[in-house]
Amino acid sequence: MTITLKEICKTYDKEPVLDHLSLSISKGQTTCLMGSSGCGKTTLANLLLGLLKPDKGSITGLDTSQIAAVFQEDRLCENLNSIKNIAIVCPKSVSKKQILTHLLEVGLTETDSMKPVSELSGGMKRRVALVRALITSNQMIILDEPFKGLDTTTKGQVIAYIKKYTQGKTLLIITHDKEDVALLDAQLIEL
Amino acid sequence: MLHSTTPNKKKGYFLLSSFIWLFVWHLASIVIGKDILLVSPLVVLKTLFLLIKEVAFWTTISFSFTRIVGGFFLALLVGVSLAVLSSQFIFIRFLLNPLTAVISSTPIVSFIILALIWIPTRNLSLFIAFLMVLPIIYTNTLQGILNTDQKLLEMAEVFRIPLYRKIIYIYLPQVMPFFVSACSVGLGLCWKSGIAAEVIGLPTHSIGERLYEAKIYLSTSELFAWTFVIILISILFEKLFIYFLKKISERILAK
């Protein structure tokens, strides 16, 4: 069972970003996507998320109604607190208490969780964005540089959290750090 | 160089500057020496107290208030609805662009005279207030919607956030500053244009009619007193409206 990208082409302002790219992502596995800056990693993520359409080629085996993501930017509602930011993507059955438990697991405090996210540090915002992506039951999760702004200790905590909540799910992580592949027991795809 | 000031200091400055201008006004009226040209603020205050005692004063205010504020609320309803439609359908935006440009640049009196032919004078101020406020509410709300963070909208799309949550948590906080400033400008304008319509259309029991009478009978003190009443109602209503608008939006966001 794979998600297959076949002969994908994507051009921005006549500049080809993805040129006849073909690859497969195993479902239910963790895959790390690596490549130099500007090679089209984020474009590929946006294609998978359905935010972009390929100029040519096809993507098969993908259910866009089952995807969650951490974007390259945090994309949080700055005026809302962390709990509210997460609650807006959750069904009503997910309680505030459950959200708070998740936030505590990634190292945020209860006080942090009640502050508007505009008052949080970059690393804290990143973790809120991560919890938002992982808390729901989506079967595919795309994480675009999820460890940006995290120190080594927090990164370890976040990796443990990712592993705990993505078992059996398809996880695609865009990263620059080769070490992450081993830490996440992931397959590696280099662009 | 501007220095930060405390709210109490600001209030103090406001009161002091108000007194200075009132004093200048009083002095000018003494120097001119003719009430018909420039009446003293004390005489205006006295006239105002006399007016307040009349039942007609309150019926006049309620007549103008209901129509002008009615026109404002109608403009809110139509302006916001059109802005939402325009944000979704670019053709509607293009269709409405010339209309809003014409309304915004046409002198108010042209509309008032034209509207006198179309509608009864009783509702003239309602129509004119509506017409003047509509483009302000429409353009500002549309601007707010179009300026909504596209990245947040993409996030909402990916996470399949329901429309009502998108409106409350993504659109509302981003549109609100545009909407509040439009309401603030619109409220000032609806009173100016509404009263102008009443002065020309002369509906009975309206503030405009009382202003016109003050002009006919050369009663400068009444003219000033009614002008003061208009300013007061306009400012009070604006403050109250903006206060409640902000409170409501805060309450919605806190849900």
mmCIF file of N, CA, C and O in Angstrom, chain B residues 75 78-79 82 95-112 114 118 127-139 189 193:
data_model
loop_
_atom_site.group_PDB
_atom_site.id
_atom_site.type_symbol
_atom_site.label_atom_id
_atom_site.label_comp_id
_atom_site.label_asym_id
_atom_site.label_seq_id
_atom_site.Cartn_x
_atom_site.Cartn_y
_atom_site.Cartn_z
ATOM 1 N N ALA B 75 -27.577 49.813 6.103
ATOM 2 C CA ALA B 75 -26.320 49.834 5.342
ATOM 3 C C ALA B 75 -25.364 48.757 5.846
ATOM 4 O O ALA B 75 -24.641 48.135 5.063
ATOM 5 N N VAL B 78 -26.763 45.336 4.435
ATOM 6 C CA VAL B 78 -26.566 45.198 2.985
ATOM 7 C C VAL B 78 -25.063 45.229 2.652
ATOM 8 O O VAL B 78 -24.583 44.429 1.841
ATOM 9 N N GLY B 79 -24.324 46.134 3.291
ATOM 10 C CA GLY B 79 -22.886 46.289 3.009
ATOM 11 C C GLY B 79 -22.113 45.018 3.308
ATOM 12 O O GLY B 79 -21.298 44.569 2.496
ATOM 13 N N LEU B 82 -23.118 42.226 0.800
ATOM 14 C CA LEU B 82 -22.503 42.438 -0.515
ATOM 15 C C LEU B 82 -20.994 42.174 -0.475
ATOM 16 O O LEU B 82 -20.435 41.624 -1.425
ATOM 17 N N LEU B 95 -18.909 44.273 -10.709
ATOM 18 C CA LEU B 95 -20.228 44.854 -10.946
ATOM 19 C C LEU B 95 -20.493 46.016 -9.982
ATOM 20 O O LEU B 95 -21.062 47.046 -10.362
ATOM 21 N N LEU B 96 -20.049 45.852 -8.727
ATOM 22 C CA LEU B 96 -20.337 46.870 -7.713
ATOM 23 C C LEU B 96 -19.325 48.007 -7.672
ATOM 24 O O LEU B 96 -19.624 49.080 -7.157
ATOM 25 N N ASN B 97 -18.125 47.761 -8.221
ATOM 26 C CA ASN B 97 -17.075 48.784 -8.168
ATOM 27 C C ASN B 97 -17.515 50.145 -8.705
ATOM 28 O O ASN B 97 -17.352 51.153 -8.010
ATOM 29 N N PRO B 98 -18.095 50.220 -9.930
ATOM 30 C CA PRO B 98 -18.504 51.539 -10.428
ATOM 31 C C PRO B 98 -19.590 52.178 -9.568
ATOM 32 O O PRO B 98 -19.583 53.384 -9.341
ATOM 33 N N LEU B 99 -20.466 51.321 -9.038
ATOM 34 C CA LEU B 99 -21.579 51.819 -8.223
ATOM 35 C C LEU B 99 -21.055 52.491 -6.938
ATOM 36 O O LEU B 99 -21.463 53.605 -6.592
ATOM 37 N N THR B 100 -20.136 51.814 -6.262
ATOM 38 C CA THR B 100 -19.594 52.390 -5.018
ATOM 39 C C THR B 100 -18.775 53.644 -5.322
ATOM 40 O O THR B 100 -18.816 54.610 -4.569
ATOM 41 N N ALA B 101 -18.068 53.626 -6.466
ATOM 42 C CA ALA B 101 -17.270 54.807 -6.845
ATOM 43 C C ALA B 101 -18.190 55.999 -7.112
ATOM 44 O O ALA B 101 -17.905 57.121 -6.667
ATOM 45 N N VAL B 102 -19.308 55.745 -7.791
ATOM 46 C CA VAL B 102 -20.251 56.834 -8.102
ATOM 47 C C VAL B 102 -20.876 57.370 -6.815
ATOM 48 O O VAL B 102 -20.915 58.585 -6.594
ATOM 49 N N ILE B 103 -21.322 56.459 -5.954
ATOM 50 C CA ILE B 103 -21.956 56.911 -4.696
ATOM 51 C C ILE B 103 -20.964 57.724 -3.859
ATOM 52 O O ILE B 103 -21.304 58.757 -3.307
ATOM 53 N N SER B 104 -19.711 57.232 -3.800
ATOM 54 C CA SER B 104 -18.716 57.898 -2.959
ATOM 55 C C SER B 104 -18.353 59.286 -3.474
ATOM 56 O O SER B 104 -18.048 60.180 -2.681
ATOM 57 N N SER B 105 -18.364 59.471 -4.799
ATOM 58 C CA SER B 105 -17.887 60.763 -5.312
ATOM 59 C C SER B 105 -19.012 61.747 -5.671
ATOM 60 O O SER B 105 -18.737 62.908 -5.925
ATOM 61 N N THR B 106 -20.262 61.284 -5.641
ATOM 62 C CA THR B 106 -21.362 62.200 -5.960
ATOM 63 C C THR B 106 -21.689 63.061 -4.737
ATOM 64 O O THR B 106 -21.751 62.541 -3.623
ATOM 65 N N PRO B 107 -21.905 64.370 -4.929
ATOM 66 C CA PRO B 107 -22.264 65.208 -3.776
ATOM 67 C C PRO B 107 -23.571 64.728 -3.130
ATOM 68 O O PRO B 107 -24.497 64.326 -3.841
ATOM 69 N N ILE B 108 -23.602 64.789 -1.807
ATOM 70 C CA ILE B 108 -24.775 64.288 -1.069
ATOM 71 C C ILE B 108 -26.045 64.988 -1.539
ATOM 72 O O ILE B 108 -27.085 64.361 -1.738
ATOM 73 N N VAL B 109 -25.959 66.312 -1.761
ATOM 74 C CA VAL B 109 -27.171 67.071 -2.129
ATOM 75 C C VAL B 109 -27.796 66.561 -3.423
ATOM 76 O O VAL B 109 -29.017 66.570 -3.559
ATOM 77 N N SER B 110 -26.961 66.116 -4.360
ATOM 78 C CA SER B 110 -27.510 65.589 -5.619
ATOM 79 C C SER B 110 -28.418 64.397 -5.322
ATOM 80 O O SER B 110 -29.505 64.277 -5.879
ATOM 81 N N PHE B 111 -27.938 63.522 -4.437
ATOM 82 C CA PHE B 111 -28.747 62.360 -4.067
ATOM 83 C C PHE B 111 -30.016 62.784 -3.331
ATOM 84 O O PHE B 111 -31.081 62.212 -3.546
ATOM 85 N N ILE B 112 -29.856 63.769 -2.452
ATOM 86 C CA ILE B 112 -31.012 64.201 -1.647
ATOM 87 C C ILE B 112 -32.108 64.733 -2.577
ATOM 88 O O ILE B 112 -33.279 64.348 -2.458
ATOM 89 N N LEU B 114 -32.523 64.157 -5.729
ATOM 90 C CA LEU B 114 -33.040 63.060 -6.549
ATOM 91 C C LEU B 114 -33.987 62.171 -5.730
ATOM 92 O O LEU B 114 -35.078 61.805 -6.191
ATOM 93 N N TRP B 118 -38.193 60.433 -5.531
ATOM 94 C CA TRP B 118 -38.512 59.004 -5.445
ATOM 95 C C TRP B 118 -39.319 58.620 -4.207
ATOM 96 O O TRP B 118 -40.203 57.783 -4.272
ATOM 97 N N PHE B 127 -33.002 56.849 3.885
ATOM 98 C CA PHE B 127 -32.432 56.451 2.594
ATOM 99 C C PHE B 127 -31.046 57.070 2.374
ATOM 100 O O PHE B 127 -30.115 56.381 1.952
ATOM 101 N N ILE B 128 -30.932 58.358 2.684
ATOM 102 C CA ILE B 128 -29.651 59.042 2.442
ATOM 103 C C ILE B 128 -28.557 58.499 3.370
ATOM 104 O O ILE B 128 -27.427 58.248 2.941
ATOM 105 N N ALA B 129 -28.917 58.291 4.645
ATOM 106 C CA ALA B 129 -27.932 57.724 5.579
ATOM 107 C C ALA B 129 -27.477 56.352 5.082
ATOM 108 O O ALA B 129 -26.280 56.032 5.071
ATOM 109 N N PHE B 130 -28.441 55.556 4.635
ATOM 110 C CA PHE B 130 -28.141 54.223 4.092
ATOM 111 C C PHE B 130 -27.181 54.329 2.905
ATOM 112 O O PHE B 130 -26.153 53.641 2.839
ATOM 113 N N LEU B 131 -27.514 55.227 1.989
ATOM 114 C CA LEU B 131 -26.736 55.360 0.755
ATOM 115 C C LEU B 131 -25.300 55.839 1.018
ATOM 116 O O LEU B 131 -24.356 55.406 0.354
ATOM 117 N N MET B 132 -25.147 56.723 1.988
ATOM 118 C CA MET B 132 -23.814 57.270 2.273
ATOM 119 C C MET B 132 -22.940 56.279 3.032
ATOM 120 O O MET B 132 -21.729 56.230 2.844
ATOM 121 N N VAL B 133 -23.570 55.488 3.894
ATOM 122 C CA VAL B 133 -22.789 54.553 4.723
ATOM 123 C C VAL B 133 -22.466 53.265 3.952
ATOM 124 O O VAL B 133 -21.403 52.670 4.150
ATOM 125 N N LEU B 134 -23.380 52.878 3.057
ATOM 126 C CA LEU B 134 -23.224 51.611 2.339
ATOM 127 C C LEU B 134 -21.832 51.403 1.707
ATOM 128 O O LEU B 134 -21.185 50.381 1.972
ATOM 129 N N PRO B 135 -21.323 52.345 0.885
ATOM 130 C CA PRO B 135 -20.009 52.076 0.268
ATOM 131 C C PRO B 135 -18.871 51.957 1.278
ATOM 132 O O PRO B 135 -17.938 51.189 1.060
ATOM 133 N N ILE B 136 -19.000 52.678 2.399
ATOM 134 C CA ILE B 136 -17.926 52.615 3.419
ATOM 135 C C ILE B 136 -17.905 51.228 4.064
ATOM 136 O O ILE B 136 -16.849 50.601 4.183
ATOM 137 N N ILE B 137 -19.086 50.758 4.454
ATOM 138 C CA ILE B 137 -19.161 49.435 5.088
ATOM 139 C C ILE B 137 -18.746 48.359 4.077
ATOM 140 O O ILE B 137 -17.943 47.471 4.395
ATOM 141 N N TYR B 138 -19.254 48.495 2.870
ATOM 142 C CA TYR B 138 -18.970 47.489 1.837
ATOM 143 C C TYR B 138 -17.466 47.411 1.544
ATOM 144 O O TYR B 138 -16.872 46.325 1.628
ATOM 145 N N THR B 139 -16.850 48.545 1.223
ATOM 146 C CA THR B 139 -15.432 48.511 0.809
ATOM 147 C C THR B 139 -14.517 48.073 1.957
ATOM 148 O O THR B 139 -13.597 47.287 1.751
ATOM 149 N N LEU B 189 -20.776 59.986 9.356
ATOM 150 C CA LEU B 189 -21.322 60.405 8.059
ATOM 151 C C LEU B 189 -22.842 60.275 7.999
ATOM 152 O O LEU B 189 -23.522 61.114 7.396
ATOM 153 N N SER B 193 -25.124 63.363 6.793
ATOM 154 C CA SER B 193 -25.926 63.271 5.573
ATOM 155 C C SER B 193 -27.419 63.208 5.892
ATOM 156 O O SER B 193 -28.239 63.812 5.189
#
